[in-house]
mmCIF file of C-alpha atoms in Angstrom:
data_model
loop_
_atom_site.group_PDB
_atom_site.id
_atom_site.type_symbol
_atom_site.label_atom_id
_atom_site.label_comp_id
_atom_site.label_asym_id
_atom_site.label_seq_id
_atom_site.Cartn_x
_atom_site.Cartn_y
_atom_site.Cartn_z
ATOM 1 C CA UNK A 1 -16.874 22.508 30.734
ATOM 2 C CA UNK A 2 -13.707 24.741 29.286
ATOM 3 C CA UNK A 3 -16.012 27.398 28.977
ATOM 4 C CA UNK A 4 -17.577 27.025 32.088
ATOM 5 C CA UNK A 5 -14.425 27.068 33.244
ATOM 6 C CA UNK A 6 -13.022 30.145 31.457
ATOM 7 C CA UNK A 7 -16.038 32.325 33.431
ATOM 8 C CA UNK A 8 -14.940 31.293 36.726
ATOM 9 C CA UNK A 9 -11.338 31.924 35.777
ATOM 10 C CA UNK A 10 -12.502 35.437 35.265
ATOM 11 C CA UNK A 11 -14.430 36.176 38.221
ATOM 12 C CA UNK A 12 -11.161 36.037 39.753
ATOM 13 C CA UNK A 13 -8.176 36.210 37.210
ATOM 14 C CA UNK A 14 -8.377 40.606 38.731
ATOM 15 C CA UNK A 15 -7.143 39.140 42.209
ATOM 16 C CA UNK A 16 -4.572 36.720 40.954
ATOM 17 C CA UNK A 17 -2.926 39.480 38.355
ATOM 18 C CA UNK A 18 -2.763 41.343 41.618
ATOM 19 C CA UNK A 19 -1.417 38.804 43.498
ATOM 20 C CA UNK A 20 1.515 38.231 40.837
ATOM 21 C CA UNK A 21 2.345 41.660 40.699
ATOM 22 C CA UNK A 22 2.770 42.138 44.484
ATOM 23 C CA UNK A 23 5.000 38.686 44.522
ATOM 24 C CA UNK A 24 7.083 40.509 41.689
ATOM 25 C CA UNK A 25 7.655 43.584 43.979
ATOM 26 C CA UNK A 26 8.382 41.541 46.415
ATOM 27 C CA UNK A 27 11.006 39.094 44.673
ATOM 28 C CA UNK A 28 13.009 42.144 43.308
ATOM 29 C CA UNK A 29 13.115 43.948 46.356
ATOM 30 C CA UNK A 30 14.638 40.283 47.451
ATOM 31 C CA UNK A 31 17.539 40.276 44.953
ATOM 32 C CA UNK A 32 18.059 44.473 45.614
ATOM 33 C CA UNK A 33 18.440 43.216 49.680
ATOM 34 C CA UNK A 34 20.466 40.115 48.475
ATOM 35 C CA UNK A 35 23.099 41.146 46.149
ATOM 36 C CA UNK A 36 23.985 44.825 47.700
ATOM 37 C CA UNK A 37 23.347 42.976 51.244
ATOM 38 C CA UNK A 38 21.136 44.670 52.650
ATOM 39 C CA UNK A 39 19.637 42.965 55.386
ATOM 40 C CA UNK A 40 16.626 45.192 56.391
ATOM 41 C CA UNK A 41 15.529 45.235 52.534
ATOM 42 C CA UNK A 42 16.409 41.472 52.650
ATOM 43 C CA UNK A 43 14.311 40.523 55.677
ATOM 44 C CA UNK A 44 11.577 42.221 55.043
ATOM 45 C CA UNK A 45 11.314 41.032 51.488
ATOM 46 C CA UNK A 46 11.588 37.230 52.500
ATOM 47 C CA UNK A 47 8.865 37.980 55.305
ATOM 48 C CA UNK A 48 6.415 39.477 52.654
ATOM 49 C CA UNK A 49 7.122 36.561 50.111
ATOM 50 C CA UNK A 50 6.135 34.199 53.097
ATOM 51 C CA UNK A 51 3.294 36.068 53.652
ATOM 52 C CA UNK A 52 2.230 36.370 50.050
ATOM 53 C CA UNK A 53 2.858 32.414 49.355
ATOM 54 C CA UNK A 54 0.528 31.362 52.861
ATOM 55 C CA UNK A 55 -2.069 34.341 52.164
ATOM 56 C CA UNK A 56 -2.634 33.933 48.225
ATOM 57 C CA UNK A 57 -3.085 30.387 48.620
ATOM 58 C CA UNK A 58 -5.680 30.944 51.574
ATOM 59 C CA UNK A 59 -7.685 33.417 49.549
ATOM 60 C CA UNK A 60 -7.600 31.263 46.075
ATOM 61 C CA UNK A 61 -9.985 29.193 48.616
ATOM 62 C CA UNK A 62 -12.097 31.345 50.414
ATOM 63 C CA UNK A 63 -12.860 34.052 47.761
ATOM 64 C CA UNK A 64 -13.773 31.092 45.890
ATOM 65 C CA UNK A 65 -15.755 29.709 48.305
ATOM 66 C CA UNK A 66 -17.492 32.757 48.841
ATOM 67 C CA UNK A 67 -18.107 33.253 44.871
ATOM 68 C CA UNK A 68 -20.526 29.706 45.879
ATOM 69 C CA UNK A 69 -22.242 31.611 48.344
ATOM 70 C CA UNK A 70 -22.952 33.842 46.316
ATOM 71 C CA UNK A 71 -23.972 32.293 43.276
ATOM 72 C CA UNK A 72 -26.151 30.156 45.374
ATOM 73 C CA UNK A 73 -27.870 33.167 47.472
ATOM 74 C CA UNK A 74 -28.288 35.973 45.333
ATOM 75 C CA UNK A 75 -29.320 36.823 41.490
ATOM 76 C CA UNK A 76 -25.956 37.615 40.765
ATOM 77 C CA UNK A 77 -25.759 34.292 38.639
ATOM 78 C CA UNK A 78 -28.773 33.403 38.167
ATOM 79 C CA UNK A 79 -28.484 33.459 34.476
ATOM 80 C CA UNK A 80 -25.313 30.762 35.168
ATOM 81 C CA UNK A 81 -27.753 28.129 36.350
ATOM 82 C CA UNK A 82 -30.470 28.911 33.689
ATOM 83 C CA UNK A 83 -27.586 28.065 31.145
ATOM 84 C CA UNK A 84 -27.416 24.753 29.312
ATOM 85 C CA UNK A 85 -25.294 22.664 31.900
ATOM 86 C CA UNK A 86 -25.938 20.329 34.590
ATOM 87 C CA UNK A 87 -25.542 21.037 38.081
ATOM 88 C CA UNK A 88 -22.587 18.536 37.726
ATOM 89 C CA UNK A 89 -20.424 20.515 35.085
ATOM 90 C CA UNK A 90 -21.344 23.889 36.672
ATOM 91 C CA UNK A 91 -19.898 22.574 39.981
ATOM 92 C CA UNK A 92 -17.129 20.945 38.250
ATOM 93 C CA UNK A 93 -15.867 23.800 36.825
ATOM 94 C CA UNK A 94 -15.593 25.611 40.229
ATOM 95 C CA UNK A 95 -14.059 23.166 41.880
ATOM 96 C CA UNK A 96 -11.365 22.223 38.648
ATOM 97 C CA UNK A 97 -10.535 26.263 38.625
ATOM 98 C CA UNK A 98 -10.272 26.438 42.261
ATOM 99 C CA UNK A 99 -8.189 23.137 42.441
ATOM 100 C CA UNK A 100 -5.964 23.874 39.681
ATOM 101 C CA UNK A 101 -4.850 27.581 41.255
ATOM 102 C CA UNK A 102 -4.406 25.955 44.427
ATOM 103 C CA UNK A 103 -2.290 23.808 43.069
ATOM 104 C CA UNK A 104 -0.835 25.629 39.862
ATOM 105 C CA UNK A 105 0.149 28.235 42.881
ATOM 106 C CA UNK A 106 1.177 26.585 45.363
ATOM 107 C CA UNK A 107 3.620 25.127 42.810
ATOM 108 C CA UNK A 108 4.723 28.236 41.557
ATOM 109 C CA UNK A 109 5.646 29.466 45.058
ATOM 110 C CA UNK A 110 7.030 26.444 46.047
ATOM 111 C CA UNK A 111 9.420 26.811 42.995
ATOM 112 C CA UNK A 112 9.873 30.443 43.841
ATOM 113 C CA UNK A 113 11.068 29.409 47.683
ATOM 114 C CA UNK A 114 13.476 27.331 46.179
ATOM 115 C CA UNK A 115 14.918 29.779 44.039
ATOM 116 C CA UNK A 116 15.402 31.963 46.304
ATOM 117 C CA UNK A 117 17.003 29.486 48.875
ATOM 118 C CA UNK A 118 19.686 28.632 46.511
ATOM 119 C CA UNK A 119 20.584 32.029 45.643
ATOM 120 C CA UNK A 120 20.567 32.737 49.542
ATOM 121 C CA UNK A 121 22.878 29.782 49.927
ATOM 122 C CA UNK A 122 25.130 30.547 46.618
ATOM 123 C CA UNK A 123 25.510 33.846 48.099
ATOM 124 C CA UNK A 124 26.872 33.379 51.634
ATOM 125 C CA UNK A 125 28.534 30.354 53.515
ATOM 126 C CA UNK A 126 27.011 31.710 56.721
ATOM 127 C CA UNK A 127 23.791 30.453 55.135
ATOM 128 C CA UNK A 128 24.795 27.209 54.878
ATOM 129 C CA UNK A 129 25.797 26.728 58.081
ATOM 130 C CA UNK A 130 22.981 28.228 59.598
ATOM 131 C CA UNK A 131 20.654 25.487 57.565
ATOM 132 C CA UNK A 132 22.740 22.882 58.901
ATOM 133 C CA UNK A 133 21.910 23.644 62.340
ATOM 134 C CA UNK A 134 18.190 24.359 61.800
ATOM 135 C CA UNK A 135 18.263 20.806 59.957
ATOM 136 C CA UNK A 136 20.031 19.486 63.451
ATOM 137 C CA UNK A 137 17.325 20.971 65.461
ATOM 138 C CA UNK A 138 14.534 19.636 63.067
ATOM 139 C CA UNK A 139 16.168 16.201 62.643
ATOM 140 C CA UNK A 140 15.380 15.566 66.576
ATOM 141 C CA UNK A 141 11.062 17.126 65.919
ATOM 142 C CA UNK A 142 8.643 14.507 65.046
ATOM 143 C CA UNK A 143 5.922 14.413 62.620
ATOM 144 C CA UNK A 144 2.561 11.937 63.354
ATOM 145 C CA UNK A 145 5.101 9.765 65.026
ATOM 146 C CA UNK A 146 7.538 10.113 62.064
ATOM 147 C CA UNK A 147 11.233 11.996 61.687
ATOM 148 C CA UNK A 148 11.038 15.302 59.669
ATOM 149 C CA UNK A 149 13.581 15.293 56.795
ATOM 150 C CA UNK A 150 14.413 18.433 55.067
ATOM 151 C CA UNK A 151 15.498 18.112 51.785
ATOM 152 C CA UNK A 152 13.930 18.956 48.898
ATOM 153 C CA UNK A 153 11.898 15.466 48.338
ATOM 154 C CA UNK A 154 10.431 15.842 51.443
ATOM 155 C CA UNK A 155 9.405 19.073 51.347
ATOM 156 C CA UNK A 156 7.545 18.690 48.021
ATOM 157 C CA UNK A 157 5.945 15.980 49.920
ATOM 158 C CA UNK A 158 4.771 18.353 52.946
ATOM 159 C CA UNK A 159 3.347 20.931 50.175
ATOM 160 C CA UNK A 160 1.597 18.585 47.746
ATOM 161 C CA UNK A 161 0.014 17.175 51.234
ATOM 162 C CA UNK A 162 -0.370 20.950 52.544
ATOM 163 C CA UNK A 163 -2.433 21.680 49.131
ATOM 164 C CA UNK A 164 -4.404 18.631 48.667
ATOM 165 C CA UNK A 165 -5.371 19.054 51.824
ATOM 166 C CA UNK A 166 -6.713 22.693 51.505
ATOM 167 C CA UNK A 167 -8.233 21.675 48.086
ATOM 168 C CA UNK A 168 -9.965 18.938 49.835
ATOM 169 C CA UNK A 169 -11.191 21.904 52.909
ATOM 170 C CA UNK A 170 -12.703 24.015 50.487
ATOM 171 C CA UNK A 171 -14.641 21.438 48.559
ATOM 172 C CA UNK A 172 -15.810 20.071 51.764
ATOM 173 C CA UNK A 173 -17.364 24.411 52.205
ATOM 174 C CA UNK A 174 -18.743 23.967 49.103
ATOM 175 C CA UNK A 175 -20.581 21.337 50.564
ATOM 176 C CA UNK A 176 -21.537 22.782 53.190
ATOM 177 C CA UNK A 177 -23.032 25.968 51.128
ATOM 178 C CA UNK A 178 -25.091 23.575 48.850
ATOM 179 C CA UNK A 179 -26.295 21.968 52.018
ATOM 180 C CA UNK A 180 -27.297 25.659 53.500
ATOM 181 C CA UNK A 181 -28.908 26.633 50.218
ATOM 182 C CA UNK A 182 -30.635 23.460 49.371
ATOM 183 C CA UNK A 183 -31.827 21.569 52.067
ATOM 184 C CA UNK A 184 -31.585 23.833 55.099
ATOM 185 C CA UNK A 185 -32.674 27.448 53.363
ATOM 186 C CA UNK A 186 -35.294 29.111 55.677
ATOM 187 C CA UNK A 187 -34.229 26.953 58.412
ATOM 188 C CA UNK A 188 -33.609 28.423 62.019
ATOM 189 C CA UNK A 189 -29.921 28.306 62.952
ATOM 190 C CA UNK A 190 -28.744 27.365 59.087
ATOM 191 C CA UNK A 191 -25.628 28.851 59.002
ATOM 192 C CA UNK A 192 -24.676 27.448 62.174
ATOM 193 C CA UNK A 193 -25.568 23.566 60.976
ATOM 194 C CA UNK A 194 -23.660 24.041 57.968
ATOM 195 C CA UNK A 195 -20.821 25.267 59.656
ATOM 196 C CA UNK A 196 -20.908 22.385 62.669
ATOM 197 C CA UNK A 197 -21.844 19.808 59.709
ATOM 198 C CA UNK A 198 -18.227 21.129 57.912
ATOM 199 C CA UNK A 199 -16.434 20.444 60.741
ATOM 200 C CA UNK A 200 -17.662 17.144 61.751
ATOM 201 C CA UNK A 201 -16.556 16.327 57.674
ATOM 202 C CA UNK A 202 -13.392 17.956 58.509
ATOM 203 C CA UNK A 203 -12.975 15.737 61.676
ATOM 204 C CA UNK A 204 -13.403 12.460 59.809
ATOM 205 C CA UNK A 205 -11.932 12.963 57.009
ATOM 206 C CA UNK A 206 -8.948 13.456 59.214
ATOM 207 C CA UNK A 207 -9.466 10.686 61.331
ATOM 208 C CA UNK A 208 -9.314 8.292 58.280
ATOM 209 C CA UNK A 209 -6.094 10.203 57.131
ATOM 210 C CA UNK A 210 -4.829 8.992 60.420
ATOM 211 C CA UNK A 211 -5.803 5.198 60.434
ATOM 212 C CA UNK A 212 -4.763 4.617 56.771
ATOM 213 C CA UNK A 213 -1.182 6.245 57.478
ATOM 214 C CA UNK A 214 -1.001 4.789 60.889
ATOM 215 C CA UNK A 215 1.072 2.565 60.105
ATOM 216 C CA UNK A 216 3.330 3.702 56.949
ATOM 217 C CA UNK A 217 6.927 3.968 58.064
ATOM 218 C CA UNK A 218 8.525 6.576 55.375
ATOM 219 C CA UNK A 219 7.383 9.885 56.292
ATOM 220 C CA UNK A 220 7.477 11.272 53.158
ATOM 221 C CA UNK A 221 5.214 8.378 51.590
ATOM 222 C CA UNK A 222 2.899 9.362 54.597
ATOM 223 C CA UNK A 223 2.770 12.781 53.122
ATOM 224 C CA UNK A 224 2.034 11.639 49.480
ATOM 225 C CA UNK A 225 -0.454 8.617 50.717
ATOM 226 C CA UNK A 226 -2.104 11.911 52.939
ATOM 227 C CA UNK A 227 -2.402 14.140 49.960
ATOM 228 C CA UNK A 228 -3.784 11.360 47.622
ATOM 229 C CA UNK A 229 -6.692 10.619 50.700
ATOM 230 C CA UNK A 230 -7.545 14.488 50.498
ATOM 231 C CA UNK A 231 -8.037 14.641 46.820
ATOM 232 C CA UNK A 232 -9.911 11.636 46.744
ATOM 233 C CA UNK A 233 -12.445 13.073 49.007
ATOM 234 C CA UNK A 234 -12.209 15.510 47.313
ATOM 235 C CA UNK A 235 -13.704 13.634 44.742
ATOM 236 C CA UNK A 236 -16.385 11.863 46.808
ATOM 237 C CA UNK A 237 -17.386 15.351 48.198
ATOM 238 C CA UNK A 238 -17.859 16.899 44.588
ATOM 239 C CA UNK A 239 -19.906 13.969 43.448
ATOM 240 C CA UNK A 240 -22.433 14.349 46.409
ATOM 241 C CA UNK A 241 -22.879 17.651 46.302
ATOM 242 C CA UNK A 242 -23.449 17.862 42.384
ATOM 243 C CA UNK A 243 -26.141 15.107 43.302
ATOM 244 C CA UNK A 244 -27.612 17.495 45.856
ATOM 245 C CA UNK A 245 -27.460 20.349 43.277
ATOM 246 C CA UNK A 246 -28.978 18.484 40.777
ATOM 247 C CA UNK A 247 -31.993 16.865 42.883
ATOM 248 C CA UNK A 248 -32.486 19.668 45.195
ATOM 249 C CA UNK A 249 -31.280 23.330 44.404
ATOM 250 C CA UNK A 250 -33.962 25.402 43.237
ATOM 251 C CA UNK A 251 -33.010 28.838 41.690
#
């Protein structure tokens, strides 16, 4: 499996590096804009950090998503699958390296962010208040029926639940790419079935979300309790498709 896992790291350790180093312009152009206060430099920096943090965490997903695709479609890896492994370790490397960056960056970011927020606040009062009053304005928002709080527990919460919950959407593809390959290749209209058969997964995964924390009164244990459903569909979704990769996928 640590092998297995090694070669998908590598397929896509290029995009990551790249992804670092961009983040590292980005951050020092951050402290340049901070600390000779700068505000163009400053606001432009922050904006591309946001950017970076959303974006790199979206494409950890798809590109590896669409490294399935094609390792399911093409002879790219063909040699992967006439390796030694079951179906069940060669999918549970994917989805351990995909989970783990999701989460190892969203982390990362997330500790980044809050970094950078302190130094913000260290460096000017006017920063301060300004958080106060977006704190005011966010105190009176709701969130599934529950008050937002914005302090640092409760935004680990919201990211943890943010991440789990995009782990969870791109296992739930992978699904639906095993499904396209295995049972529906050749098929009229496959790509379309696949896609209407992830989003009716999507939908009900959701929809249990919703009942279980229905009635949870902390908001920030509704976030956790959220993030613990996603991951353990996650699980449920690995397990059938490895079943369907190992009964049905020819390559």
């Amino acid at each position: 499996m640590l092998k297995l896992m090694k070669y998908e790291f590598r397929k896509t350790w290029i995009t990551k590096l790249i992804l670092l180093g961009v983040t590292a312009v980005a951050e020092i152009a951050f402290l340049i804009g901070l600390y000779v206060e700068r505000e163009t430099t400053l606001g432009l920096s922050v904006m591309l950090l946001m950017f970076l943090a959303l974006g790199g965490i979206l494409m950890i997903g798809l590109y590896s998503v669409m490294t399935l695709h094609r390792d399911m479609n093409t002879k790219q890896s063909y040699m992967l699958f006439m390796t030694p492994n079951s179906r069940y370790s060669i999918l549970g490397a994917k989805v351990l390296e995909c989970g783990l960056s999701i989460l190892i960056g969203g982390a990362f970011y997330f500790a980044l962010g809050t970094l950078d927020l302190t130094l913000l606040f260290a460096k000017s009062g006017e920063l301060n208040r300004l958080w106060s009053a977006i704190q005011d304005f966010l105190s009176h928002l709701t969130f599934a029926n529950h008050q937002l709080l914005i302090d640092m527990e409760g935004m680990a919460a919201f990211v943890f639940c943010l991440l789990a919950g995009w782990i969870l959407t791109v296992i739930t593809a992978y699904f639906a790419v095993v499904i396209s390959a295995a049972l529906l290749n050749g098929k009229r209209f496959n790509g379309l079935l696949s896609f209407v058969l992830f989003l009716a997964l999507s939908w009900f995964v959701g929809w249990v979300a919703r009942t279980v924390t229905a009635s949870i009164p902390s908001i920030n244990t509704l976030l956790l309790v959220d993030g613990a459903i996603s991951l353990a569909f996650t699980a449920v979704m690995y397990m059938i498709t490895a079943i369907i990769m190992e009964r049905k996928l020819s390559v």
